[in-house]
mmCIF file of C-alpha atoms and ligand atoms in Angstrom:
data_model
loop_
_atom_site.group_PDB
_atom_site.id
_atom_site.type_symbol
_atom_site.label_atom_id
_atom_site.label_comp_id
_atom_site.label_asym_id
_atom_site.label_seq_id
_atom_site.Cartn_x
_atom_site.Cartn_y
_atom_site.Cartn_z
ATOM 1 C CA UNK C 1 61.289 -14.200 38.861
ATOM 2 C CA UNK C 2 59.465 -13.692 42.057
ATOM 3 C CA UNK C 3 55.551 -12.650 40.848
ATOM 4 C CA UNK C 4 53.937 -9.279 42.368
ATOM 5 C CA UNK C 5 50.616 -9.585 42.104
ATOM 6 C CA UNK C 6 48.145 -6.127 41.598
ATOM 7 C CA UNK C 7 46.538 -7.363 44.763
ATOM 8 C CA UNK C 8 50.293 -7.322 46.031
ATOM 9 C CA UNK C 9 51.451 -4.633 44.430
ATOM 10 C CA UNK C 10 48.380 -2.072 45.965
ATOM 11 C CA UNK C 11 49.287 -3.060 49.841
ATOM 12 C CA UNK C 12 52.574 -2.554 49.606
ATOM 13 C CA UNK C 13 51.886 0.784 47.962
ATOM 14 C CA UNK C 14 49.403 1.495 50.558
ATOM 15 C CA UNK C 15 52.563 0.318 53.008
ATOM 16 C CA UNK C 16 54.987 2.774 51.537
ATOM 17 C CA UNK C 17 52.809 5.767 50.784
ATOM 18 C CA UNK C 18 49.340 5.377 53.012
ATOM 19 C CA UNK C 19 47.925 6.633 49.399
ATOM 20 C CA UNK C 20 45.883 3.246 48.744
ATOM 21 C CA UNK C 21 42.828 2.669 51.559
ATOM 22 C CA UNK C 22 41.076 -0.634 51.432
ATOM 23 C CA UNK C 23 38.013 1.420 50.005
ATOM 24 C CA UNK C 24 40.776 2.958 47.189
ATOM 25 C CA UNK C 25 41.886 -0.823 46.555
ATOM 26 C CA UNK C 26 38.937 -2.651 46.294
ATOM 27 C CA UNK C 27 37.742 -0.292 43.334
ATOM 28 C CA UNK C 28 41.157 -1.043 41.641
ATOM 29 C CA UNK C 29 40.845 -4.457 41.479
ATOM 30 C CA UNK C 30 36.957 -4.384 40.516
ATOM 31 C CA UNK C 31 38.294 -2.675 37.726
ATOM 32 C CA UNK C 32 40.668 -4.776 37.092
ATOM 33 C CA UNK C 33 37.952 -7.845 36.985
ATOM 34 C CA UNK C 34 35.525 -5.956 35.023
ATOM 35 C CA UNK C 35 38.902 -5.432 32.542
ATOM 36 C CA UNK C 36 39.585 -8.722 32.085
ATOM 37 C CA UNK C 37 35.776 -9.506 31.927
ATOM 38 C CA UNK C 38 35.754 -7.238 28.674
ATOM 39 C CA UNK C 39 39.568 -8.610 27.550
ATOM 40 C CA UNK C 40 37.053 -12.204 27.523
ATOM 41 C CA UNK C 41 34.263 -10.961 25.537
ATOM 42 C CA UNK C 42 36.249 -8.490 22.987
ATOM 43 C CA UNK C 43 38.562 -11.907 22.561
ATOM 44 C CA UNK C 44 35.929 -14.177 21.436
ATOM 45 C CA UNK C 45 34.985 -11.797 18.462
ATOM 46 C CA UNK C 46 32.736 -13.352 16.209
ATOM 47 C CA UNK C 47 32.269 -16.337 18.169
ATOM 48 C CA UNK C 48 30.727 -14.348 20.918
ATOM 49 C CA UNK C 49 28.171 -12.516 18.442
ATOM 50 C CA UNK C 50 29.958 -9.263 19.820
ATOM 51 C CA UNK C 51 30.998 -7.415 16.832
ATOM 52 C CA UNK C 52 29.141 -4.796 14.925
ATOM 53 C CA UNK C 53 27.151 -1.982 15.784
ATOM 54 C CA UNK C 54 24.102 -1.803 18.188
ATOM 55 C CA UNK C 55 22.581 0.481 16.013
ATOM 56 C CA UNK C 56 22.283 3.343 18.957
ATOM 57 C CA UNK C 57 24.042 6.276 19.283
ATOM 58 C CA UNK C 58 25.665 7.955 22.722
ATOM 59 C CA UNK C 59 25.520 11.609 23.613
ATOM 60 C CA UNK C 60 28.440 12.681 21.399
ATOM 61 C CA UNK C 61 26.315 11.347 18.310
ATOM 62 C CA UNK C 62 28.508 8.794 17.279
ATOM 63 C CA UNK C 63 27.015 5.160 16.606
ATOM 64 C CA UNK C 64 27.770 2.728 19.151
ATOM 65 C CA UNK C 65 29.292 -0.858 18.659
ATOM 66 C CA UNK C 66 27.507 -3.862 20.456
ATOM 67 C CA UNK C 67 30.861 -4.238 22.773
ATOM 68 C CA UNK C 68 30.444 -0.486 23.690
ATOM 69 C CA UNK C 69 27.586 -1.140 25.559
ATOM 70 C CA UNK C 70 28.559 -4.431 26.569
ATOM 71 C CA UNK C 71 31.685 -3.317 27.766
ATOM 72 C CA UNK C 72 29.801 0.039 29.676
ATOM 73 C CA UNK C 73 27.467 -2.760 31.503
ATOM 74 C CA UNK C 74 30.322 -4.723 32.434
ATOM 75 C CA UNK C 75 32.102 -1.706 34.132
ATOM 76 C CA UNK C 76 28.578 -0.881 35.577
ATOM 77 C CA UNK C 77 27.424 -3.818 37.004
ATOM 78 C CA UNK C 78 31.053 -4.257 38.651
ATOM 79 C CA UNK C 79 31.415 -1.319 40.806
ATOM 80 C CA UNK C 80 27.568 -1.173 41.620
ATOM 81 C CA UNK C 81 27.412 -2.798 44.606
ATOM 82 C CA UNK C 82 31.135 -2.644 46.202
ATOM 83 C CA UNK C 83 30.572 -0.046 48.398
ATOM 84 C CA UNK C 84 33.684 2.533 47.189
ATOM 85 C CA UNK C 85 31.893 4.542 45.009
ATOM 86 C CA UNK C 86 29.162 7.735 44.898
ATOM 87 C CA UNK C 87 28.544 7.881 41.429
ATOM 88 C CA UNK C 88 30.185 6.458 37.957
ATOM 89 C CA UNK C 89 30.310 8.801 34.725
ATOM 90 C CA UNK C 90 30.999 7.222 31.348
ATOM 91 C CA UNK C 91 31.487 8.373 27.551
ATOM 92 C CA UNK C 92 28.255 5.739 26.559
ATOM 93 C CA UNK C 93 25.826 7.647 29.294
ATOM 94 C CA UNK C 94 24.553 11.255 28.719
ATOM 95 C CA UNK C 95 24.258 11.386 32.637
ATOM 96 C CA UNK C 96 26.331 9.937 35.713
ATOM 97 C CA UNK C 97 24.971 7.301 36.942
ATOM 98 C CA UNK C 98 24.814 7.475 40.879
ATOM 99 C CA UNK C 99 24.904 4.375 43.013
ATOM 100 C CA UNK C 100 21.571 2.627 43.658
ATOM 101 C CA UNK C 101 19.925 3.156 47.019
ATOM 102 C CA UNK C 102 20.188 -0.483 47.758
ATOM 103 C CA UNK C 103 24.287 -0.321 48.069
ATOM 104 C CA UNK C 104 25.953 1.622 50.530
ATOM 105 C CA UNK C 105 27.577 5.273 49.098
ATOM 106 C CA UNK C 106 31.483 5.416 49.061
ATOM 107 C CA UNK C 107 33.752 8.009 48.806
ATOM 108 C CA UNK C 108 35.357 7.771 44.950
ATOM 109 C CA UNK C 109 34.159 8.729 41.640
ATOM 110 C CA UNK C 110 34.988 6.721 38.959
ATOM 111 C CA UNK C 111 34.629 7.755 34.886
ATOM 112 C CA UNK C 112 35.460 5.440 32.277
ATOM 113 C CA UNK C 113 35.590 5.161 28.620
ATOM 114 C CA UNK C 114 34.901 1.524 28.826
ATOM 115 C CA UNK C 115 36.049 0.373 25.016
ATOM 116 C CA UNK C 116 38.121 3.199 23.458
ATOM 117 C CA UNK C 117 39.508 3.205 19.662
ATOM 118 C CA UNK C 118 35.592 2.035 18.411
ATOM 119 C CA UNK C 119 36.840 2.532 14.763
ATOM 120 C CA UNK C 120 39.098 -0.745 15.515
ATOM 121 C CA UNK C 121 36.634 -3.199 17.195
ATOM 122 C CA UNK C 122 35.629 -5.115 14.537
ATOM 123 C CA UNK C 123 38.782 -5.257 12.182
ATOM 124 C CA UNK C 124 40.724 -6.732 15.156
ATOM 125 C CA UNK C 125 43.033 -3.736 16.246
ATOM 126 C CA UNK C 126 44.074 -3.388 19.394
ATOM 127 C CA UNK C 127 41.402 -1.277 21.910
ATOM 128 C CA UNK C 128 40.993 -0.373 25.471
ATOM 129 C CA UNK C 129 39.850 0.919 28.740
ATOM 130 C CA UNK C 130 40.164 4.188 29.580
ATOM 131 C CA UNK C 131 39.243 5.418 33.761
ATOM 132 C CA UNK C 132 39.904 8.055 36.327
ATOM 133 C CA UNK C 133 39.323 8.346 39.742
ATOM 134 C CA UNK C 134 38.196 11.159 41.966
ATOM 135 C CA UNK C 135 37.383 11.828 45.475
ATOM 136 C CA UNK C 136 33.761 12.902 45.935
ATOM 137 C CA UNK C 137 33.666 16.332 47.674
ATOM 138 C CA UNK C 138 33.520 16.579 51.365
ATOM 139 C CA UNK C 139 29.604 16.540 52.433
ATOM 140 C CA UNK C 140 27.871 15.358 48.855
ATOM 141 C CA UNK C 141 24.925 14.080 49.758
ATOM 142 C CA UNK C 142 23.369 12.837 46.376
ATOM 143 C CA UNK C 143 25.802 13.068 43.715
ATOM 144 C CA UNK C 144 25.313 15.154 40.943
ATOM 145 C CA UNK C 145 27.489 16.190 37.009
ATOM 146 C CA UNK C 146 29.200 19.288 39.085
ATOM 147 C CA UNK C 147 30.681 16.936 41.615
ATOM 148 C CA UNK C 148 32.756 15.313 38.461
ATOM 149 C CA UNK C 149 33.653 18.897 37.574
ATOM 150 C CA UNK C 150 37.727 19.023 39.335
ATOM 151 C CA UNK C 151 40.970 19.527 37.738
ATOM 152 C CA UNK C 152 42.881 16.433 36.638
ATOM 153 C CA UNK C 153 45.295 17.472 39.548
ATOM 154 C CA UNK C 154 42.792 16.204 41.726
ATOM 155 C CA UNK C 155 42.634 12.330 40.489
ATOM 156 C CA UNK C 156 43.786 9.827 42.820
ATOM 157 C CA UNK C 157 44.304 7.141 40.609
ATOM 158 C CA UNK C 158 44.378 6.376 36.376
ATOM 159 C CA UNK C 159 45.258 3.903 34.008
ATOM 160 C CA UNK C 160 43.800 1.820 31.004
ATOM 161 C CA UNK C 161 43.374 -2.027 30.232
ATOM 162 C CA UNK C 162 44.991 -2.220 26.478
ATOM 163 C CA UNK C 163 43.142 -5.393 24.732
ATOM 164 C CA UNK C 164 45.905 -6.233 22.130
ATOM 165 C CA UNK C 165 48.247 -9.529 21.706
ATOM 166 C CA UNK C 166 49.131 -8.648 25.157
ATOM 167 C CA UNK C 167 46.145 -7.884 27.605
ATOM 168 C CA UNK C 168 47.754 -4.963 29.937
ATOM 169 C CA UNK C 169 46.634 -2.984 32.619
ATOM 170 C CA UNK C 170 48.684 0.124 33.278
ATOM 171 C CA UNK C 171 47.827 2.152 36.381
ATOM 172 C CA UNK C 172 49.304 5.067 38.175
ATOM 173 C CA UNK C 173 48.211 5.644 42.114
ATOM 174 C CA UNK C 174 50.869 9.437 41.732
ATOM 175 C CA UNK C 175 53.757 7.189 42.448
ATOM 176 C CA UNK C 176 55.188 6.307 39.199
ATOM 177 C CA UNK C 177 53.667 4.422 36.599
ATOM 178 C CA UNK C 178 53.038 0.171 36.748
ATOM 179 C CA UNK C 179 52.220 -2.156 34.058
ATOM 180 C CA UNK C 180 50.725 -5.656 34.526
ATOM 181 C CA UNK C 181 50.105 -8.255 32.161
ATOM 182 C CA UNK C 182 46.861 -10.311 31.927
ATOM 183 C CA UNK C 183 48.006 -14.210 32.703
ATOM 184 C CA UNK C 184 45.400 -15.817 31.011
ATOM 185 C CA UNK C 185 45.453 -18.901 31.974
ATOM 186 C CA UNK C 186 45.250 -17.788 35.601
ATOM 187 C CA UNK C 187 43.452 -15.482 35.409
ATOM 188 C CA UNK C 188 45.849 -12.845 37.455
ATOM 189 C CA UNK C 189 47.167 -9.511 36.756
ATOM 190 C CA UNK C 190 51.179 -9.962 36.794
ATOM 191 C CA UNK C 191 53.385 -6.906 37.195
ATOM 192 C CA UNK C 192 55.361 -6.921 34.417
ATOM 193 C CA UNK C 193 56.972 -3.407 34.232
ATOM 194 C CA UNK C 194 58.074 -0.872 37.184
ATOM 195 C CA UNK C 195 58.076 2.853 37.043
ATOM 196 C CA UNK C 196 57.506 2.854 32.985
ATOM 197 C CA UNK C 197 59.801 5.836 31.820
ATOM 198 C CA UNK C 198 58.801 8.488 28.333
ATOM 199 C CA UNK C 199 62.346 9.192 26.907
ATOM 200 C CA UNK C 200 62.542 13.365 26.724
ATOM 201 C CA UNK C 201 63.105 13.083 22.905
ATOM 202 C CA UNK C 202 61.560 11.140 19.913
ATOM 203 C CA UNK C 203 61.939 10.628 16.452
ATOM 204 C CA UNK C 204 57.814 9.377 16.269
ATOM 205 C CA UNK C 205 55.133 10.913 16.479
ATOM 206 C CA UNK C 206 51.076 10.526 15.949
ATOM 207 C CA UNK C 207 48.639 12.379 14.833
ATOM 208 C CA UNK C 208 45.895 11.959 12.252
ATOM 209 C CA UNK C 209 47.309 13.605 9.083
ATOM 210 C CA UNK C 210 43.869 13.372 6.754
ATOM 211 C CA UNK C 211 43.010 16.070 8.913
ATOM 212 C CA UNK C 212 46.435 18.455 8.045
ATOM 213 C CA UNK C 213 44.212 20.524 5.433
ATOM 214 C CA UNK C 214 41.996 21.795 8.615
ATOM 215 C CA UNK C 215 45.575 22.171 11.169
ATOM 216 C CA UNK C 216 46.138 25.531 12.735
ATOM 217 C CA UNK C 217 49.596 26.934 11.563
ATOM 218 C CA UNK C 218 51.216 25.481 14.783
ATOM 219 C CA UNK C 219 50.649 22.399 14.536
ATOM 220 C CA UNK C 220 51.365 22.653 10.830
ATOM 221 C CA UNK C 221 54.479 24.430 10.624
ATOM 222 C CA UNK C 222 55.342 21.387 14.171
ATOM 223 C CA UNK C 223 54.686 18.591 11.888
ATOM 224 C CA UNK C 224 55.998 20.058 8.652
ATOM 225 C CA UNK C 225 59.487 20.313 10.443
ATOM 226 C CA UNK C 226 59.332 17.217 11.046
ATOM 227 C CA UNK C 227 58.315 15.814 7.760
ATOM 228 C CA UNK C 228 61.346 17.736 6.574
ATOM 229 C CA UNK C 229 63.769 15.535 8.361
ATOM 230 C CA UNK C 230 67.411 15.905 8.027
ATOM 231 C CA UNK C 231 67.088 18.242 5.423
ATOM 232 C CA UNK C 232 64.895 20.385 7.939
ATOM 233 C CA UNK C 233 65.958 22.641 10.632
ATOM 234 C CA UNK C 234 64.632 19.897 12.770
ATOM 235 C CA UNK C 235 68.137 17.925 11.685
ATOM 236 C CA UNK C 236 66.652 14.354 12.156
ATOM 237 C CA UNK C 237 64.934 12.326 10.628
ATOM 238 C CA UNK C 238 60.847 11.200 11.912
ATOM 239 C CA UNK C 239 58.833 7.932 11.582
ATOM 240 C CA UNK C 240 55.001 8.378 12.123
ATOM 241 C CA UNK C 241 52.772 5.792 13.938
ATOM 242 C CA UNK C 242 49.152 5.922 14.048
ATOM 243 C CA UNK C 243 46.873 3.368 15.467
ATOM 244 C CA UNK C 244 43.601 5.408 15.736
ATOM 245 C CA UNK C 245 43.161 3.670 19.684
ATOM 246 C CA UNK C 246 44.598 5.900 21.837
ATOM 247 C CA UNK C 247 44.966 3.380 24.423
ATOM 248 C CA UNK C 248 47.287 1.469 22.168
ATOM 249 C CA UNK C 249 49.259 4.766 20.809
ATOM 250 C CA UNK C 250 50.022 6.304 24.296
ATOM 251 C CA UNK C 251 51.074 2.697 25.476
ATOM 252 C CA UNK C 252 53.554 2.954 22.576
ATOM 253 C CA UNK C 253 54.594 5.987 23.958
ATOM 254 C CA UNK C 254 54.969 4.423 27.410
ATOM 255 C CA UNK C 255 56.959 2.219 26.017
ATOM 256 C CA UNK C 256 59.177 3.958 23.933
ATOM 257 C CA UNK C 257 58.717 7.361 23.430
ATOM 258 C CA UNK C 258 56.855 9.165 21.048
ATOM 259 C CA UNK C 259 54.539 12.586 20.589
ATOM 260 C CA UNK C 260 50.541 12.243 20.474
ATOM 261 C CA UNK C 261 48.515 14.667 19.093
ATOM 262 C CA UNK C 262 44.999 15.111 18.277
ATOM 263 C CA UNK C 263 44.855 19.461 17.782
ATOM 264 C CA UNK C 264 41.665 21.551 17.504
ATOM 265 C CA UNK C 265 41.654 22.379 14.161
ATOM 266 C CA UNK C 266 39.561 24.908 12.095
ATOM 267 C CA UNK C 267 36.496 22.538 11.325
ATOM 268 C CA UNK C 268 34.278 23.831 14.289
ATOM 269 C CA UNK C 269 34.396 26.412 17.064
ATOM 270 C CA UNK C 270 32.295 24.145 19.343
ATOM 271 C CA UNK C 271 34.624 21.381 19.032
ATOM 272 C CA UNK C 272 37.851 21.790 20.544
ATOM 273 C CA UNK C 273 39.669 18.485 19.099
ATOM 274 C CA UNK C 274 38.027 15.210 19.156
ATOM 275 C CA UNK C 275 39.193 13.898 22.762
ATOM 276 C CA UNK C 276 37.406 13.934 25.606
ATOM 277 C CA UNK C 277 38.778 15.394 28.741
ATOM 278 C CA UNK C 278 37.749 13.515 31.811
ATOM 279 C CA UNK C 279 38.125 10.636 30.834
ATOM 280 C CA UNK C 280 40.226 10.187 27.967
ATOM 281 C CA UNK C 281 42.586 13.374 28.186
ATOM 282 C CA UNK C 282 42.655 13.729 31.711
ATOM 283 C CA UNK C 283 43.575 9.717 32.883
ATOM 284 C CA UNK C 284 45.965 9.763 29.923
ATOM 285 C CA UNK C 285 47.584 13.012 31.189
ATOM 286 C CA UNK C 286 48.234 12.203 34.609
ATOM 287 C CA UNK C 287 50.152 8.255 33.471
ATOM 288 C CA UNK C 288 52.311 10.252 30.675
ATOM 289 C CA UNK C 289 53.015 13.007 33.711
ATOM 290 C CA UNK C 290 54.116 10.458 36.260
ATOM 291 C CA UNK C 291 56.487 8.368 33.147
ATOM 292 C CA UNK C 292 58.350 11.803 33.368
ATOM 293 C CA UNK C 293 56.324 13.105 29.958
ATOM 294 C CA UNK C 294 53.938 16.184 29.808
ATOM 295 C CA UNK C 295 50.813 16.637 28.413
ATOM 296 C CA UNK C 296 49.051 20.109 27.172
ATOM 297 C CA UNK C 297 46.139 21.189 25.007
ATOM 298 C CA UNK C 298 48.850 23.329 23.320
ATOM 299 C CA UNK C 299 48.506 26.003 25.495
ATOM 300 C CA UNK C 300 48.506 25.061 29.258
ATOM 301 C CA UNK C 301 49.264 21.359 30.777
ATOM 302 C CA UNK C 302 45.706 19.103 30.738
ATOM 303 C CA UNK C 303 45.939 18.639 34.289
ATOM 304 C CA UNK C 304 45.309 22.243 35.149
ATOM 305 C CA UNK C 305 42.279 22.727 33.014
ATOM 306 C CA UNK C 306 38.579 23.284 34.889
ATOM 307 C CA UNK C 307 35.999 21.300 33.373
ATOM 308 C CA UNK C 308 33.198 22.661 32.598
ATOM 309 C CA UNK C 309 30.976 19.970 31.380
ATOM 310 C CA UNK C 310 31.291 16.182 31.943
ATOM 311 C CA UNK C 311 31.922 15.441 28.099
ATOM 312 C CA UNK C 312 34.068 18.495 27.651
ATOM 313 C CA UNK C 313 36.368 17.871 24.759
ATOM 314 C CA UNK C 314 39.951 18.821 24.594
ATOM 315 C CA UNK C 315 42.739 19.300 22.367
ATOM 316 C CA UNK C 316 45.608 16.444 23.643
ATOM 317 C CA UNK C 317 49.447 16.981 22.693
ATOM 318 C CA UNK C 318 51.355 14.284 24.737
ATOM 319 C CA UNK C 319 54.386 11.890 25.314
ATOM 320 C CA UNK C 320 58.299 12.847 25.341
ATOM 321 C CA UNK C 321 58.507 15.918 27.313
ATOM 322 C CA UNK C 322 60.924 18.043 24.998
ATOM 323 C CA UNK C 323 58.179 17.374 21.530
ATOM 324 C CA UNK C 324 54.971 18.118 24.091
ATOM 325 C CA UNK C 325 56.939 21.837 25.027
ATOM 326 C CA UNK C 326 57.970 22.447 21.635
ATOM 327 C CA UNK C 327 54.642 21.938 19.816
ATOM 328 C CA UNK C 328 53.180 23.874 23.070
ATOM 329 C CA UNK C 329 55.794 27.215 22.487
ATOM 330 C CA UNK C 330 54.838 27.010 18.501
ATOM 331 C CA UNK C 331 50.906 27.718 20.075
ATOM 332 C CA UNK C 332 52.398 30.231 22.254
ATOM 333 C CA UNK C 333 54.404 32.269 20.065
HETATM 334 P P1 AHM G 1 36.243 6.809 20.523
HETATM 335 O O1 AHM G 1 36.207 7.100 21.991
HETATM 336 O O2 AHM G 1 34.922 7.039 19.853
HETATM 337 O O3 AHM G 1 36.809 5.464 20.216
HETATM 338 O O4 AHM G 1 37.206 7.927 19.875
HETATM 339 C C1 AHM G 1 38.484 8.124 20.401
HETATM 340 C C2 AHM G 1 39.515 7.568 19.448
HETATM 341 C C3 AHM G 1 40.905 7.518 20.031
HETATM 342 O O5 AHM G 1 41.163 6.292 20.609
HETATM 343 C C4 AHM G 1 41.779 7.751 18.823
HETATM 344 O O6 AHM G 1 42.999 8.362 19.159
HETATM 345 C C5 AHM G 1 40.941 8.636 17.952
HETATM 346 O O7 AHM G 1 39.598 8.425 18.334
HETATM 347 C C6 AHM G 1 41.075 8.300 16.502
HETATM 348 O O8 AHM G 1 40.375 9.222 15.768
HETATM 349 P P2 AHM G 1 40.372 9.232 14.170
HETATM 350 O O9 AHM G 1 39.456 8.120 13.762
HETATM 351 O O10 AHM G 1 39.850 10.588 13.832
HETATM 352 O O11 AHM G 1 41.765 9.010 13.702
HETATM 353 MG MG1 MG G 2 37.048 7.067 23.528
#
């Protein structure tokens, strides 16, 4: 089998659908190095003195692991000094970090959740990489949180490295979504799966269920159905799958199909679900869109939202298109 390289795989894009500048390019495969830069140092594990937590928290009050921050400098230091980017926002920094004076100012913003699934880290479950791309708006001078602030319509490119037996990086450029596999002992990202396709219907789905006692009644009387099985208007019978990395669960769903949920639920007003939106909702949103999936926060699709605050949180109901609509009518009705 002939082997299509990222490199390979992002001119010919660029070829077919002038979508992928040199500028646009280059920040794909720095993000691809700093990926398999953090694929190194979350594989050595122990060895690498790695594991446990740093004994900080970030701005969403959660305690951070030592390969948080490790992998948040890695992403950092990588797209510093490239030249394609204004300013990088990240779920480890309370505030974007624009590029240093010393580097020339490109024209992309790039947020990142650079090691997603923290509750796995140290027991050895798979994790990942979580980024989205914008275009900085026409005339910003020095870039600033409001410039971050567009529609997930607006991102130019998405995708997540997935740090599990496999390493895989799994991008969409609007054109369909690509996978490529980590060859490790080349070092080389290796397409390994074209235009990755979400089956309409599923018989899994995902979703924390310690939480069911705070669900709104959508989302119980949706997962109650299907807990019911054949016996249940539903018809069918449902398995349940959840990893608790979203990275790993939505690649699941790439694969094969499957519903994702994580719901507001009644515990607090302020805190609409546990997902982020730019960078966790949003980047996972647009891949599950272009696999022919959908994506809402059970009431409107996540692409369409305006953010109104970098760390914005979101509720996130995704994967086979016909689960994602019915879930989203039970919120409607
Ligand atoms: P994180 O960014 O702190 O790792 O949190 C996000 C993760 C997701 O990957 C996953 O779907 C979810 O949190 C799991 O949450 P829970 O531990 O409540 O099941
Ligand atoms: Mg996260």
């Amino acid at each position: 089998m002939k082997r299509v390289s990222l490199t390979q795989y992002l001119i010919e894009e660029q070829r077919r659908h002038n979508n992928i500048p040199e500028s646009l390019r280059l920040l794909t495969e720095v993000v691809g190095r700093a990926c398999k830069t953090i694929s190194h140092a979350v594989g050595k594990g122990a060895l690498g003195e790695v594991l446990g937590s740093a004994e900080s928290e970030n701005v969403q009050g959660e305690v951070q692991k030592k390969l948080d921050i490790i992998s948040n400098e890695i992403l950092l230091e990588a797209n510093e000094w490239g030249g394609h980017l204004a300013a990088m926002a990240s779920e480890e920094m309370e505030q974007i970090h624009p590029i240093p004076n010393r580097y020339p100012m490109g024209e992309y913003l790039l947020l990142f959740d650079p090691l997603d699934g923290s509750s796995n880290i140290d027991v050895n479950v798979s994790i990942g990489t979580i980024f989205s791309v914008l275009k900085a708006p026409a005339g910003m001078q020095h870039p600033t949180e409001a410039d971050f602030l567009q529609p997930g319509t607006q991102q130019v490119l998405a995708g997540y490295a997935l740090y599990g037996p496999q390493t895989v990086l799994v991008l969409t450029t609007g054109n369909g979504v690509q996978s490529f596999t980590l060859d490790r002992e080349m070092g080389a990202w290796v397409m390994t799966q074209k235009n990755m396709s979400i089956p309409e219907d599923t018989k899994e789905f995902a979703i924390n269920a310690s939480n069911a006692r705070h669900w709104f009644p959508p989302v119980k009387r949706y997962v109650d159905e299907m807990l019911a099985g054949t016996t249940g208007v539903r018809s069918k019978d449902f398995n349940m799958r959840w990893i608790a990395s979203m990275v790993a669960d939505v690649h699941r769903i790439l694969t094969r199909g499957g519903v994702f949920m994580y719901p507001a639920d009644a515990r607090d007003p302020d805190k609409p679900g546990k997902l982020r939106l730019m960078y966790e909702a949003n980047p996972m949103a647009f891949l599950v869109e272009q696999a022919g999936g959908a994506a809402t926060d059970g009431k409107q699709r996540i692409l369409d939202i305006h953010p109104e605050k970098l760390h914005q949180r979101v509720a996130v109901f995704l994967g086979s298109k016909n689960e994602v609509e019915r879930v989203t009518s039970y919120h409607v009705e």
